[in-house]
Short mmCIF file of C-alpha atoms in Angstrom, two decimals:
data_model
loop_
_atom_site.label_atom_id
_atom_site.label_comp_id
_atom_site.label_asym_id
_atom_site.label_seq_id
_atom_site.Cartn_x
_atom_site.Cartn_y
_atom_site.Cartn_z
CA UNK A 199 3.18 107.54 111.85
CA UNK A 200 5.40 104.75 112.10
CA UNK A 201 5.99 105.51 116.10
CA UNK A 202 1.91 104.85 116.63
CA UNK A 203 2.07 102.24 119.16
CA UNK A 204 5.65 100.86 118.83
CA UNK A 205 8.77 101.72 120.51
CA UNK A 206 12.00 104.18 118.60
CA UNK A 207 13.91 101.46 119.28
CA UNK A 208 11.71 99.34 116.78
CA UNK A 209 11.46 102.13 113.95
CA UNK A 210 14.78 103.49 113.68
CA UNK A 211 15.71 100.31 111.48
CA UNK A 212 12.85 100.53 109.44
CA UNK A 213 13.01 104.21 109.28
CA UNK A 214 16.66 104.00 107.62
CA UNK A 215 15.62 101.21 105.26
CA UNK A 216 12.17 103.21 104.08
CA UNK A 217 14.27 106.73 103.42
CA UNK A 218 17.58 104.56 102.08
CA UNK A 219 14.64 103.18 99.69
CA UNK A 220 12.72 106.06 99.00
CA UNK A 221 14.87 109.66 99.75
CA UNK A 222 12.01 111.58 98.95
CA UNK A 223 8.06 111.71 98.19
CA UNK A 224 8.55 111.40 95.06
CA UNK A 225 10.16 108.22 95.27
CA UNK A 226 7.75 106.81 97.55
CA UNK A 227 5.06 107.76 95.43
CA UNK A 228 6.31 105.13 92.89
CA UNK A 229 6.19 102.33 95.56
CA UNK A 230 4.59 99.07 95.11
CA UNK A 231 2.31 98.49 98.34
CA UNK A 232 4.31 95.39 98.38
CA UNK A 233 7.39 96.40 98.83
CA UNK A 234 6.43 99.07 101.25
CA UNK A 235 4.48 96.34 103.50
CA UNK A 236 8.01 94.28 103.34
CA UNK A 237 9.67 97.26 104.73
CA UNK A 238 7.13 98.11 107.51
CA UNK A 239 6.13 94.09 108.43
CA UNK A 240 8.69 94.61 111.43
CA UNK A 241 6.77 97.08 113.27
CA UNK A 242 3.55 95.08 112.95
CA UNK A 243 0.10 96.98 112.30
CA UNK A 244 -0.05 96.35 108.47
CA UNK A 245 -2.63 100.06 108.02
CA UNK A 246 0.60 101.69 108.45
CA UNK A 247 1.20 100.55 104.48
CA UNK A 248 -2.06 101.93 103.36
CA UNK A 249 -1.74 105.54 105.95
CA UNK A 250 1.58 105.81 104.11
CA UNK A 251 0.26 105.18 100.58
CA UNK A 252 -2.62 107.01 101.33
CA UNK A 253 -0.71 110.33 102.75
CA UNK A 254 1.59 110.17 99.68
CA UNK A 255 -1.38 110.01 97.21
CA UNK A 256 -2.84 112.77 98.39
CA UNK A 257 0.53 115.13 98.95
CA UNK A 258 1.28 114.31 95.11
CA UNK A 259 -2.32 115.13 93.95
CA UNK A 260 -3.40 117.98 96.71
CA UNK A 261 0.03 119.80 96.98
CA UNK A 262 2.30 118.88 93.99
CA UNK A 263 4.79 116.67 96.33
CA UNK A 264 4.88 119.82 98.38
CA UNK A 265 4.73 119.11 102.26
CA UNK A 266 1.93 121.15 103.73
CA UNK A 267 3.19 123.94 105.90
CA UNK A 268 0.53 124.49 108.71
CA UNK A 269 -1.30 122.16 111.31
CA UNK A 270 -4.34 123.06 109.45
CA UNK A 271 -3.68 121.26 106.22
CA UNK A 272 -1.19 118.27 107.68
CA UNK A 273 -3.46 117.48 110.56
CA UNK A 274 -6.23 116.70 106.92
CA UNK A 275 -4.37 114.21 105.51
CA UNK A 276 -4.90 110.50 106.39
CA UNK A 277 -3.02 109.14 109.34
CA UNK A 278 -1.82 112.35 110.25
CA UNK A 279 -2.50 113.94 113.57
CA UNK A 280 -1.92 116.66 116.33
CA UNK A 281 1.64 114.92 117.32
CA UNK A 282 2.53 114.07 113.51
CA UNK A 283 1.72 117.73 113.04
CA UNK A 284 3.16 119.69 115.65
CA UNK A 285 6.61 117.54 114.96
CA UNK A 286 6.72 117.70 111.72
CA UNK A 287 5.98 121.65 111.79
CA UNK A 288 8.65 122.43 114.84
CA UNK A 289 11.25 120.02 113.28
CA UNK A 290 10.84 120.39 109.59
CA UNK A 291 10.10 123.98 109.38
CA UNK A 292 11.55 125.33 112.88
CA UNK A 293 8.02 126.90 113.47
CA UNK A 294 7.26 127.35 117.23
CA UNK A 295 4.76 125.13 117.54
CA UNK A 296 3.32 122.23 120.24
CA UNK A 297 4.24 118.83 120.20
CA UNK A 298 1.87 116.86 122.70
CA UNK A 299 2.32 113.07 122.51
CA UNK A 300 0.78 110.57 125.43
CA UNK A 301 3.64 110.60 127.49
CA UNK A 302 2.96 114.29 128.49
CA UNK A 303 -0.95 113.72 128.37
CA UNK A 304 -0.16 111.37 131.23
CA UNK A 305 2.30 113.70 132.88
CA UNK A 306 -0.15 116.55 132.73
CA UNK A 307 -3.40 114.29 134.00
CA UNK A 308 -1.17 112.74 137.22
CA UNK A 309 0.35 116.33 137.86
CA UNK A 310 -3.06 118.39 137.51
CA UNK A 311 -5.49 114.99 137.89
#
């Protein structure tokens, strides 16, 4: 979510702050909106504040903090979509699944027009 739109280079600070700040779900849970809009300001597009809030809410409530383990389920919460997904299920999990971002959409459409 945070790499909609804006560059690695421009995350991986705010990445380390966010998960210095809040380790786990659980954690971020219990964050002001505030304090997680101070933390994301840097990357610009203030939704990301509300996706994140949003996403947590509903992993506490739906799940019991528990991180949904198919494309199915993650690709229902807020904010979270076929990319977000696919990453989340090859990295987190080490399921063999896709990862399609717009770099290989492009790729694909100048290869195969």
């Amino acid at each position: 979510m945070m790499l909609r739109r804006t560059k690695a280079d421009q995350v991986k600070m705010v990445y380390n702050q966010l998960f210095t700040e809040y380790p786990d779900i659980e954690t971020m849970a219990k964050a002001e909106n505030e304090k997680l809009e101070q933390i994301l300001y840097p990357l610009g597009l203030k939704w990301r504040t509300s996706a994140f809030s949003l996403v947590v809410r509903e992993v506490k409530e739906k799940y019991q903090y528990r991180i949904p383990e198919t494309r199915e389920e993650l690709t229902a919460l807020p904010g979270v979509g076929e990319y977000v997904a696919g990453a989340l299920l090859s990295i987190a999990y080490g399921k063999k699944e896709w990862i399609v971002d717009s770099n290989i959409v492009r790729l694909f459409k100048r290869y195969f027009g």
